[in-house]
Amino acid sequence: MRYEKTGQIRSAFRPAVRSVLIKILAVIAVLASVASVSACGSTQSGHVIRIGIKFDQPGVGYKKNGTYSGFDVDVARYIAHKLGYKDYEIEWTEAPSKQRETMLQNGDVDMILASYSITDDRKKTVSFAGPYLVAGQDLLIRKSNTSIKGPDDLNGKRLCSVTGSTSATVVKQKYSNKVQLMEQPSYAECATALFSGIVDAVTTDDIILAGLASNSRGKLKLVGHPFTQEYYGVGIQKNKKTKAFAKKINAAIKDMIKTGAWKRAIWNNTSGTGFSPDTKYNPPKPTEGEK
């Protein structure tokens, strides 16, 4: 009889014990999940800044083996640090030229530094801070070339630029109307065509060409006579907080210039290429977006 009662008691307790165990396991799972999130750092808590850059422009914005380099990247990182973000809290995103305005409007990124020139047309849909560099359109040629010293020397020559770019058209309309234009999908392919002798020169912003020259192992060189001014800005979303955000970004750029970090970033990314920022415009005075 004792054994029967004992067995009945045990049977009665089994569901209760099982229920308690399930609850304990559920609590353990929740605690483990919280610990896992904490171990991943603050990027899981939302303290992240999303920055759009180029992935395919050596010396400007370049991604290789999971690392990011270039002048735009250095400026972006400096700004992010001044805004209170650590390196691991920066989320780098590729910002193709045709998608930059859309990315900002949709809130896909917080800011864009991607050889992004400040123009009145772009300011209709997005806002800017900066500028952090005044670049200029220039020419990239083979190191052995001594006949091309500027855009006026391109009549009868073959000039390469990227599909959709207006750079080559500017040369043909304003300087050498008999130049032969060739388009490629990317500047890297233009550089390859130049290296192979298919074209005689490549044109776009000087700092982009400097990056291509640095990747050519001394085979290509920058002419070094820019003939336009391109004010590189930090693209930001147009909203009620734009002015306050622009002021913070501009303060960071001013600090970068004041401390010498701006000059070091230029040197680190373009050394040996023949590139030198036009001192008439550089370093620039970042006041864009504050009014």
Tab-separated table of C-alpha atoms in Angstrom:
chain	number	residue	atom	x	y	z
A	1	MET	CA	0.000	0.000	0.000
A	2	ARG	CA	2.876	2.290	0.896
A	3	TYR	CA	4.462	1.622	-2.456
A	4	GLU	CA	1.237	2.355	-4.287
A	5	LYS	CA	0.874	5.722	-2.528
A	6	THR	CA	4.484	6.542	-3.178
A	7	GLY	CA	4.075	5.733	-6.819
A	8	GLN	CA	0.958	7.866	-6.985
A	9	ILE	CA	2.781	10.785	-5.366
A	10	ARG	CA	5.654	10.453	-7.803
A	11	SER	CA	3.260	10.356	-10.742
A	12	ALA	CA	1.512	13.459	-9.459
A	13	PHE	CA	4.758	15.394	-9.160
A	14	ARG	CA	6.152	14.510	-12.592
A	15	PRO	CA	4.106	17.095	-14.581
A	16	ALA	CA	4.888	19.813	-12.045
A	17	VAL	CA	8.624	19.046	-12.107
A	18	ARG	CA	8.600	18.976	-15.887
A	19	SER	CA	6.865	22.385	-15.994
A	20	VAL	CA	9.415	23.898	-13.613
A	21	LEU	CA	12.310	22.514	-15.652
A	22	ILE	CA	10.881	23.964	-18.864
A	23	LYS	CA	10.585	27.387	-17.242
A	24	ILE	CA	14.162	27.198	-15.923
A	25	LEU	CA	15.485	26.241	-19.349
A	26	ALA	CA	13.562	29.127	-20.932
A	27	VAL	CA	15.122	31.591	-18.472
A	28	ILE	CA	18.591	30.192	-19.168
A	29	ALA	CA	18.036	30.593	-22.911
A	30	VAL	CA	17.004	34.233	-22.493
A	31	LEU	CA	20.025	34.994	-20.296
A	32	ALA	CA	22.336	33.321	-22.810
A	33	SER	CA	20.849	35.399	-25.603
A	34	VAL	CA	21.381	38.629	-23.649
A	35	ALA	CA	24.965	37.653	-22.866
A	36	SER	CA	25.603	36.894	-26.528
A	37	VAL	CA	24.297	40.298	-27.608
A	38	SER	CA	26.418	42.054	-24.979
A	39	ALA	CA	29.516	40.165	-26.078
A	40	CYS	CA	29.062	41.391	-29.644
A	41	GLY	CA	29.605	44.983	-28.590
A	42	SER	CA	27.456	48.074	-28.837
A	43	THR	CA	26.836	47.583	-32.549
A	44	GLN	CA	24.006	45.277	-31.451
A	45	SER	CA	22.435	48.024	-29.327
A	46	GLY	CA	21.992	50.393	-32.255
A	47	HIS	CA	24.999	52.663	-31.650
A	48	VAL	CA	26.179	52.403	-35.228
A	49	ILE	CA	26.993	54.956	-37.906
A	50	ARG	CA	26.456	53.823	-41.492
A	51	ILE	CA	28.811	55.429	-43.990
A	52	GLY	CA	28.673	55.120	-47.758
A	53	ILE	CA	32.007	55.037	-49.612
A	54	LYS	CA	33.429	53.830	-52.903
A	55	PHE	CA	34.750	50.278	-52.934
A	56	ASP	CA	36.666	50.490	-56.233
A	57	GLN	CA	38.736	53.691	-56.102
A	58	PRO	CA	42.265	53.068	-54.780
A	59	GLY	CA	43.517	55.997	-52.726
A	60	VAL	CA	39.978	57.366	-52.325
A	61	GLY	CA	37.600	54.600	-51.255
A	62	TYR	CA	38.749	51.025	-51.654
A	63	LYS	CA	37.748	47.658	-50.215
A	64	LYS	CA	40.200	44.771	-50.267
A	65	ASN	CA	40.099	41.587	-48.198
A	66	GLY	CA	37.560	43.096	-45.839
A	67	THR	CA	39.564	46.244	-45.097
A	68	TYR	CA	38.790	49.805	-46.196
A	69	SER	CA	41.303	52.442	-47.242
A	70	GLY	CA	41.596	55.766	-49.034
A	71	PHE	CA	41.361	59.477	-48.318
A	72	ASP	CA	37.553	59.448	-48.159
A	73	VAL	CA	37.741	56.564	-45.694
A	74	ASP	CA	40.262	58.392	-43.499
A	75	VAL	CA	38.100	61.523	-43.414
A	76	ALA	CA	34.965	59.483	-42.717
A	77	ARG	CA	36.671	57.602	-39.895
A	78	TYR	CA	37.928	60.851	-38.337
A	79	ILE	CA	34.425	62.351	-38.462
A	80	ALA	CA	32.899	59.203	-36.956
A	81	HIS	CA	35.379	59.273	-34.065
A	82	LYS	CA	34.557	62.914	-33.373
A	83	LEU	CA	30.867	62.039	-33.363
A	84	GLY	CA	31.541	59.434	-30.675
A	85	TYR	CA	31.814	56.191	-32.641
A	86	LYS	CA	34.521	53.547	-32.363
A	87	ASP	CA	35.975	51.779	-35.376
A	88	TYR	CA	33.839	48.694	-34.758
A	89	GLU	CA	30.721	50.887	-34.679
A	90	ILE	CA	31.263	52.061	-38.265
A	91	GLU	CA	29.243	50.174	-40.853
A	92	TRP	CA	30.787	50.674	-44.304
A	93	THR	CA	28.447	50.492	-47.297
A	94	GLU	CA	29.230	50.715	-51.004
A	95	ALA	CA	27.802	53.885	-52.543
A	96	PRO	CA	27.773	53.675	-56.366
A	97	SER	CA	27.535	57.092	-58.029
A	98	LYS	CA	24.046	56.572	-59.441
A	99	GLN	CA	22.629	55.406	-56.103
A	100	ARG	CA	23.999	58.021	-53.701
A	101	GLU	CA	20.978	60.330	-53.574
A	102	THR	CA	18.572	57.400	-53.257
A	103	MET	CA	20.596	55.856	-50.428
A	104	LEU	CA	20.437	59.102	-48.452
A	105	GLN	CA	16.757	59.704	-49.145
A	106	ASN	CA	15.861	56.160	-48.061
A	107	GLY	CA	17.970	56.405	-44.908
A	108	ASP	CA	20.168	53.478	-45.956
A	109	VAL	CA	23.224	55.388	-44.708
A	110	ASP	CA	23.827	58.277	-42.321
A	111	MET	CA	26.363	60.000	-44.539
A	112	ILE	CA	28.263	59.478	-47.779
A	113	LEU	CA	31.899	60.271	-48.560
A	114	ALA	CA	32.409	58.905	-52.057
A	115	SER	CA	34.133	61.516	-54.262
A	116	TYR	CA	30.746	63.221	-53.991
A	117	SER	CA	30.827	66.713	-55.496
A	118	ILE	CA	28.560	69.393	-54.038
A	119	THR	CA	26.267	70.690	-56.792
A	120	ASP	CA	23.109	72.791	-56.848
A	121	ASP	CA	21.279	70.036	-58.687
A	122	ARG	CA	22.092	67.446	-56.006
A	123	LYS	CA	21.126	69.852	-53.234
A	124	LYS	CA	17.553	69.733	-54.492
A	125	THR	CA	17.193	66.241	-53.023
A	126	VAL	CA	19.994	65.837	-50.443
A	127	SER	CA	22.136	68.054	-48.226
A	128	PHE	CA	25.877	68.328	-47.713
A	129	ALA	CA	28.472	69.170	-45.085
A	130	GLY	CA	32.027	70.117	-45.943
A	131	PRO	CA	33.747	70.438	-48.313
A	132	TYR	CA	36.675	68.353	-47.085
A	133	LEU	CA	38.622	68.529	-50.383
A	134	VAL	CA	38.557	70.580	-53.554
A	135	ALA	CA	39.633	68.207	-56.292
A	136	GLY	CA	40.092	69.092	-59.958
A	137	GLN	CA	39.716	67.292	-63.249
A	138	ASP	CA	43.091	66.189	-64.549
A	139	LEU	CA	44.727	63.661	-66.884
A	140	LEU	CA	46.477	60.351	-66.285
A	141	ILE	CA	49.091	59.317	-68.867
A	142	ARG	CA	51.869	56.777	-69.302
A	143	LYS	CA	55.061	57.697	-67.486
A	144	SER	CA	57.026	57.783	-70.750
A	145	ASN	CA	54.662	60.312	-72.335
A	146	THR	CA	56.086	63.826	-72.670
A	147	SER	CA	53.694	65.288	-75.254
A	148	ILE	CA	50.556	65.607	-73.121
A	149	LYS	CA	50.805	68.438	-70.612
A	150	GLY	CA	47.144	69.426	-70.416
A	151	PRO	CA	43.699	69.084	-72.025
A	152	ASP	CA	44.749	71.264	-74.987
A	153	ASP	CA	47.182	68.560	-76.132
A	154	LEU	CA	44.610	65.858	-76.818
A	155	ASN	CA	43.571	66.556	-80.430
A	156	GLY	CA	43.992	63.320	-82.360
A	157	LYS	CA	44.563	61.390	-79.105
A	158	ARG	CA	42.374	58.734	-77.526
A	159	LEU	CA	40.861	59.667	-74.169
A	160	CYS	CA	39.143	57.279	-71.773
A	161	SER	CA	36.521	57.990	-69.140
A	162	VAL	CA	33.792	56.050	-67.360
A	163	THR	CA	30.395	55.480	-68.954
A	164	GLY	CA	27.993	58.197	-67.867
A	165	SER	CA	30.731	60.608	-66.794
A	166	THR	CA	30.849	64.111	-68.262
A	167	SER	CA	34.621	64.485	-67.784
A	168	ALA	CA	35.646	63.459	-71.294
A	169	THR	CA	32.869	65.569	-72.825
A	170	VAL	CA	34.209	68.630	-70.984
A	171	VAL	CA	37.608	68.067	-72.596
A	172	LYS	CA	36.121	67.697	-76.078
A	173	GLN	CA	33.828	70.716	-75.805
A	174	LYS	CA	36.243	73.138	-74.161
A	175	TYR	CA	39.789	72.088	-75.025
A	176	SER	CA	40.348	69.548	-77.819
A	177	ASN	CA	37.421	69.054	-80.171
A	178	LYS	CA	39.248	66.417	-82.220
A	179	VAL	CA	39.960	64.078	-79.295
A	180	GLN	CA	38.690	60.504	-79.694
A	181	LEU	CA	36.565	59.457	-76.748
A	182	MET	CA	36.387	55.958	-75.328
A	183	GLU	CA	34.160	54.806	-72.453
A	184	GLN	CA	34.756	51.956	-69.998
A	185	PRO	CA	32.619	50.650	-67.115
A	186	SER	CA	35.209	51.657	-64.492
A	187	TYR	CA	38.337	53.761	-64.107
A	188	ALA	CA	40.333	50.632	-63.371
A	189	GLU	CA	39.482	49.427	-66.889
A	190	CYS	CA	40.450	52.831	-68.290
A	191	ALA	CA	43.798	52.504	-66.515
A	192	THR	CA	44.260	49.050	-68.038
A	193	ALA	CA	43.520	50.454	-71.512
A	194	LEU	CA	46.052	53.223	-70.889
A	195	PHE	CA	48.691	50.821	-69.658
A	196	SER	CA	48.114	48.616	-72.724
A	197	GLY	CA	48.413	51.525	-75.174
A	198	ILE	CA	44.778	51.356	-76.310
A	199	VAL	CA	44.222	54.953	-75.149
A	200	ASP	CA	46.594	57.867	-74.583
A	201	ALA	CA	45.039	59.371	-71.468
A	202	VAL	CA	42.371	58.950	-68.804
A	203	THR	CA	40.432	61.837	-67.297
A	204	THR	CA	38.483	62.357	-64.068
A	205	ASP	CA	39.171	64.001	-60.684
A	206	ASP	CA	42.856	64.271	-59.847
A	207	ILE	CA	42.747	62.389	-56.543
A	208	ILE	CA	41.024	59.431	-58.231
A	209	LEU	CA	43.682	59.411	-60.947
A	210	ALA	CA	46.368	59.602	-58.248
A	211	GLY	CA	44.999	56.408	-56.728
A	212	LEU	CA	45.148	54.677	-60.103
A	213	ALA	CA	48.714	55.877	-60.562
A	214	SER	CA	49.697	54.492	-57.163
A	215	ASN	CA	48.387	51.076	-58.228
A	216	SER	CA	50.334	51.097	-61.508
A	217	ARG	CA	53.767	50.380	-60.000
A	218	GLY	CA	55.256	53.506	-61.522
A	219	LYS	CA	53.943	52.907	-65.051
A	220	LEU	CA	51.411	55.759	-65.037
A	221	LYS	CA	51.613	59.369	-63.898
A	222	LEU	CA	49.380	62.328	-63.189
A	223	VAL	CA	49.817	65.371	-65.424
A	224	GLY	CA	49.259	67.572	-62.388
A	225	HIS	CA	47.427	70.520	-64.009
A	226	PRO	CA	43.781	70.419	-62.859
A	227	PHE	CA	41.401	72.459	-64.983
A	228	THR	CA	38.144	72.331	-62.945
A	229	GLN	CA	37.163	72.536	-59.280
A	230	GLU	CA	35.179	69.742	-57.633
A	231	TYR	CA	34.083	70.432	-54.055
A	232	TYR	CA	33.905	67.061	-52.295
A	233	GLY	CA	31.175	67.078	-49.667
A	234	VAL	CA	29.743	64.781	-47.033
A	235	GLY	CA	26.315	63.797	-48.298
A	236	ILE	CA	23.607	63.760	-45.626
A	237	GLN	CA	19.838	63.401	-45.611
A	238	LYS	CA	17.742	66.533	-46.012
A	239	ASN	CA	15.569	66.836	-42.880
A	240	LYS	CA	14.953	68.971	-39.770
A	241	LYS	CA	18.235	67.860	-38.170
A	242	THR	CA	20.379	68.626	-41.221
A	243	LYS	CA	21.898	71.912	-39.990
A	244	ALA	CA	22.856	70.554	-36.580
A	245	PHE	CA	24.372	67.425	-38.132
A	246	ALA	CA	26.273	69.466	-40.745
A	247	LYS	CA	27.755	71.688	-37.999
A	248	LYS	CA	29.086	68.642	-36.139
A	249	ILE	CA	30.595	67.177	-39.308
A	250	ASN	CA	32.161	70.512	-40.270
A	251	ALA	CA	33.646	70.880	-36.787
A	252	ALA	CA	35.273	67.459	-37.181
A	253	ILE	CA	36.711	68.376	-40.598
A	254	LYS	CA	38.085	71.661	-39.202
A	255	ASP	CA	39.718	69.745	-36.371
A	256	MET	CA	41.223	67.249	-38.826
A	257	ILE	CA	42.747	70.127	-40.790
A	258	LYS	CA	43.970	71.928	-37.654
A	259	THR	CA	45.701	68.882	-36.176
A	260	GLY	CA	47.508	68.019	-39.408
A	261	ALA	CA	45.630	64.733	-39.792
A	262	TRP	CA	44.073	65.972	-43.047
A	263	LYS	CA	47.483	66.633	-44.595
A	264	ARG	CA	48.805	63.269	-43.403
A	265	ALA	CA	45.803	61.503	-44.935
A	266	ILE	CA	46.503	63.167	-48.286
A	267	TRP	CA	50.139	62.121	-48.126
A	268	ASN	CA	49.438	58.538	-47.023
A	269	ASN	CA	47.025	57.926	-49.888
A	270	THR	CA	48.747	59.735	-52.778
A	271	SER	CA	52.486	59.732	-51.998
A	272	GLY	CA	54.650	59.235	-55.090
A	273	THR	CA	51.828	59.823	-57.588
A	274	GLY	CA	52.515	63.466	-58.427
A	275	PHE	CA	49.262	64.565	-56.809
A	276	SER	CA	49.157	67.735	-54.742
A	277	PRO	CA	45.939	69.502	-53.725
A	278	ASP	CA	45.569	72.923	-55.339
A	279	THR	CA	46.672	75.277	-52.546
A	280	LYS	CA	44.429	77.994	-53.951
A	281	TYR	CA	41.432	75.996	-52.721
A	282	ASN	CA	42.901	73.550	-50.177
A	283	PRO	CA	42.536	72.878	-47.399
A	284	PRO	CA	38.948	74.052	-47.831
A	285	LYS	CA	36.724	75.891	-45.361
A	286	PRO	CA	33.901	73.529	-44.363
A	287	THR	CA	30.756	75.606	-43.868
A	288	GLU	CA	28.314	73.845	-46.199
A	289	GLY	CA	24.924	72.948	-44.782
A	290	GLU	CA	24.982	75.294	-41.791
A	291	LYS	CA	22.643	77.971	-43.194
